[in-house]
């Protein structure tokens, strides 16, 4: 699988963009001016001094964007990891212990899936003190359900397979079975779920911060947008205060989505065969077996 | 029939759980919400109103379970108390006003997005390998990666502020040229257009991709093979054989995504100052208007649960196998 | 009526292309029931599907001709093929539950077949469909049913009715009764024979059940490793099979009456599709391996009139089954 991962166009693009953002997040802040300092006149258009102009408070938007990358990316990764882990554990637990435990977990995750996530998150966050921890907790609470469902479904289908029956007959304990036989087979699912969770965490976090429910004194992509909107970015036609940040969020999300597509394609062997077939046979009319006379 | 009743029971359970969460939340937060409310209203509210507020919340000195039942009784009667922001209007009335706008905006946007996305997905699957199939999905996926509200901001900026083609916000103009139905209709539509467009752009990619996947699955099935063998027209095979079967798993996805889209449209309303439930909710949160917040949350949740049940109903009609299962 | 000449079908694979059918020759005569026998996975279904060119990717046809009334259908474009399908040749699939559209009623599935090929009003089409339902032994009320509401045997009868709707001269049966119990199996096959008697269409009967074939078919062709190794009248094949593989197959089916004997079967496994072969494909399992077989794949030649054989050992068996295949 690894060899394929490197050669796919989608994963190359996805990786490159992701790498760019990781670099931006880790190294960027060392090369910019202080994002919190009030350096210039507010709402100045981009120029030589301030590559992306200044914010409503006179801060360097370029510096804010780069600093925001660090906070947003890393917390999205952390929240994504947490939701994946919790979802995986609960999903597997349900699939394995079956019976009442499974029914309860499934019911709970179905309920959390059907209750609208963002409104619930907003309401919970409203009661708790504003801040990053609140947001993290709220997102994890509303995000685990989807992953639990996915892992449960996969675990159930794997459970039917022969190697599991063999292990059970050999007397392996349920716990060992879950962690040493089943989990390794779910590697691609784990990765793909993780990426999806990060995308979700990124978007939802930005949304909550935009509403002012995060730590508004911190510099993140979400709070950048919060301040941009607060400082009447639209009315003053200061597009530079919100457009670049939004583009960053979209690009990062898109790169993760590309990687996800690439993993899906690799995990499905049929798609590989399809590509080879198409190369050999060329454009075909659907529904008609092609005739490719190879001279012998 | 039995199947539908079971689903209804599930949604009732989910509704009950949200009510219960709503009940416990204020009590979990640090500080006593009653004193919070009181502090906010110092001097603005008559003691009787404050008492009434506490009653609605069930924040009395009675034991917890009694508070809970009082609370449930009030909720089910629709007595959500009095709004802080829109004092002295009752929460129920405030919600009622917002509801029609959210229904208009989110309702039409979701339906348009789903129909458009599903249609595009069918066409993309039917024309595998063509430019349509290779270019459109990634482009739409890119649009889908933007936060809903950012797309809203961009559209508002470009088309309303810069170009002036559309109004800057709200659902209706304050003053209209005349009172005719045509003018009113045009006014409402021009106000709803950009917000709806941003929701559609953000979500259509997702529907397209999932329908495309479902179609590809269906096209690989034996019944499509037989349809081809029978010499049916390509059009018929795509629509009556593949699409009708692919639509079913897509519909369950639709139900699940409704809650998600609801959240997104909420933020869109904020950007456009569109006076729907989402806009009201955010205002309520910002001003710590707890009664309004609770009422809105329950209203939104109920709407989503009801919509989900309707989707289940529709699925049962579409798929004869489910009918038999019951 | 249909002549298959030198047909090769390949399957694209990660490593390259794999031959499934290699240089196959077969003839289907008008009004006859031809059986195509072979082990599971030998490519019989692939061949059947190729005759209608509905073989899905990653398969493709790499050589040969399929002549139907003088025209090579491999040259047909999509439109010509659409007209050919079902009108000239129709097929009954193996698993009716998967092959029928689960969301459409039986009536709708039969009617759209008719309307796709003939200019018929809805009422006329339903009338024809109803007629055929009766002919295959189903009650007309089942027209309103959905596929999952019918039993396996009933579904298979629907498939047969659907295939015969346009009265095509060729009916291809791809393991039509494998998924059913023996009693229903016999009923269905008898019905097919009955209909064939009256309508006089040709049948290509694909299955792995050789004794069943000898009871119902006029001629039998044996498929091994992608080509036909023997082909002749069913009595000839049943009584005096010449190819060692056919002999092994015939000998491995126990008889319902007679002595209880311990059967041996054929040692070894059929060759996988990936192997690039030199020489006779059956050589590793042959009880009488010959030197010529090691060098070249034996061609399919006429052994006696009406009996074709692809074996260098033709005639050496002399009516007798090699003792290697005999019961213990």
Coordinates of C-alpha atoms in Angstrom, one line a residue, chain A residues 10 106-108 110-129 146 149 200 203 206-208 210-213 225-226 228-230 233-239 242-251 253-254 257-258 261 271 274 278 283 286-288, chain B residues 7 10-11 13-15 17-18 21-22 25-26 28-30 33 57 126 128-130 137-139 141-142 145-147 149-150 152-154 156-157 161-162 168 209 216 228 234 255-256 258-260 262-264 266-267 270-271 281-282 285-286 288 290 293-294 297 300-301 304-305 308:
Chain A
X10 CA -4.2 12.9 -5.5
X106 CA -25.5 2.0 19.1
X107 CA -28.6 3.7 20.5
X108 CA -26.5 6.4 22.1
X110 CA -27.5 7.1 16.8
X111 CA -29.1 9.7 19.0
X112 CA -26.0 11.8 19.0
X113 CA -25.9 11.6 15.2
X114 CA -29.5 12.7 14.8
X115 CA -29.4 15.6 17.2
X116 CA -28.0 18.5 15.2
X117 CA -24.4 18.9 16.2
X118 CA -23.6 22.6 15.9
X119 CA -26.7 23.9 17.8
X120 CA -25.9 21.4 20.5
X121 CA -22.3 22.5 20.6
X122 CA -23.3 26.1 20.7
X123 CA -25.7 25.5 23.6
X124 CA -23.2 23.5 25.6
X125 CA -20.4 26.0 25.0
X126 CA -22.7 28.8 26.0
X127 CA -23.0 27.4 29.5
X128 CA -19.4 26.6 30.0
X129 CA -16.7 29.3 30.3
X146 CA -20.0 9.0 13.6
X149 CA -20.8 3.8 13.8
X200 CA -14.6 18.0 10.9
X203 CA -14.5 23.3 10.4
X206 CA -13.6 27.6 13.3
X207 CA -17.4 27.9 13.4
X208 CA -17.6 28.0 17.1
X210 CA -16.3 32.7 14.8
X211 CA -19.3 32.9 17.1
X212 CA -17.0 34.1 19.9
X213 CA -17.2 30.9 21.9
X225 CA -12.6 35.6 11.3
X226 CA -14.4 36.6 14.4
X228 CA -12.8 40.5 11.0
X229 CA -16.6 40.2 11.2
X230 CA -16.7 42.2 14.5
X233 CA -14.9 43.8 7.4
X234 CA -17.6 43.7 4.8
X235 CA -18.9 47.1 5.4
X236 CA -15.4 48.6 5.1
X237 CA -14.7 46.3 2.2
X238 CA -11.5 45.0 3.8
X239 CA -11.5 41.7 2.0
X242 CA -11.1 37.4 5.9
X243 CA -10.5 36.1 2.5
X244 CA -6.9 34.7 3.0
X245 CA -7.8 32.9 6.2
X246 CA -10.8 31.3 4.6
X247 CA -8.8 30.2 1.7
X248 CA -6.3 28.6 4.1
X249 CA -9.0 26.7 5.9
X250 CA -10.4 25.5 2.6
X251 CA -7.0 24.4 1.2
X253 CA -9.5 20.8 4.4
X254 CA -9.2 20.0 0.7
X257 CA -9.9 15.3 1.6
X258 CA -7.6 14.5 -1.3
X261 CA -9.7 9.9 -1.6
X271 CA -10.0 0.5 -8.8
X274 CA -9.9 -0.6 -13.6
X278 CA -8.8 1.4 -19.1
X283 CA -12.4 4.8 -24.1
X286 CA -20.5 1.5 -21.4
X287 CA -22.4 -1.8 -21.4
X288 CA -20.6 -3.3 -24.4
Chain B
X7 CA -38.5 4.9 14.1
X10 CA -36.5 6.3 18.4
X11 CA -36.9 9.9 17.6
X13 CA -36.3 9.0 22.7
X14 CA -33.8 11.3 21.1
X15 CA -36.1 14.2 21.7
X17 CA -32.7 13.0 25.7
X18 CA -32.2 16.5 24.3
X21 CA -29.6 17.5 28.4
X22 CA -31.1 20.9 28.2
X25 CA -26.8 21.9 31.3
X26 CA -27.5 25.0 33.3
X28 CA -23.7 21.7 35.4
X29 CA -22.3 25.2 34.6
X30 CA -20.3 26.9 37.3
X33 CA -28.0 30.2 36.4
X57 CA -36.4 26.6 34.5
X126 CA -23.2 7.6 -16.1
X128 CA -17.4 7.7 -16.0
X129 CA -14.1 8.9 -17.2
X130 CA -15.4 11.9 -19.0
X137 CA -16.2 16.3 -8.2
X138 CA -12.9 17.8 -7.1
X139 CA -14.1 21.4 -7.8
X141 CA -15.2 19.1 -3.0
X142 CA -13.0 22.2 -2.9
X145 CA -14.1 22.5 2.2
X146 CA -14.8 26.1 2.8
X147 CA -16.6 26.9 6.1
X149 CA -20.1 31.1 6.8
X150 CA -17.0 32.1 5.0
X152 CA -21.5 33.4 2.9
X153 CA -19.1 36.3 3.7
X154 CA -17.5 36.0 0.3
X156 CA -22.1 38.8 0.5
X157 CA -19.0 40.9 -0.1
X161 CA -21.3 45.1 -1.1
X162 CA -19.2 45.4 -4.2
X168 CA -27.0 43.5 2.3
X209 CA -20.0 12.4 -4.3
X216 CA -21.2 3.0 -9.1
X228 CA -28.1 -4.5 -20.4
X234 CA -28.9 3.3 -21.6
X255 CA -31.5 12.3 7.1
X256 CA -28.2 12.2 8.9
X258 CA -29.9 17.3 7.9
X259 CA -28.6 18.1 11.4
X260 CA -25.3 19.0 10.0
X262 CA -28.9 22.9 10.0
X263 CA -25.8 23.9 11.8
X264 CA -24.2 25.4 8.8
X266 CA -27.3 28.7 11.3
X267 CA -24.0 30.4 10.7
X270 CA -25.7 35.1 11.2
X271 CA -23.7 36.5 8.4
X281 CA -29.8 31.4 18.8
X282 CA -26.5 33.1 18.4
X285 CA -26.0 33.0 23.3
X286 CA -24.2 36.3 23.1
X288 CA -26.9 35.0 27.7
X290 CA -31.0 31.3 28.5
X293 CA -31.5 29.6 23.9
X294 CA -33.2 26.6 25.4
X297 CA -32.3 24.5 20.7
X300 CA -34.2 23.2 16.1
X301 CA -33.8 19.7 17.4
X304 CA -34.5 18.0 12.6
X305 CA -36.0 14.9 14.3
X308 CA -35.6 12.7 9.8

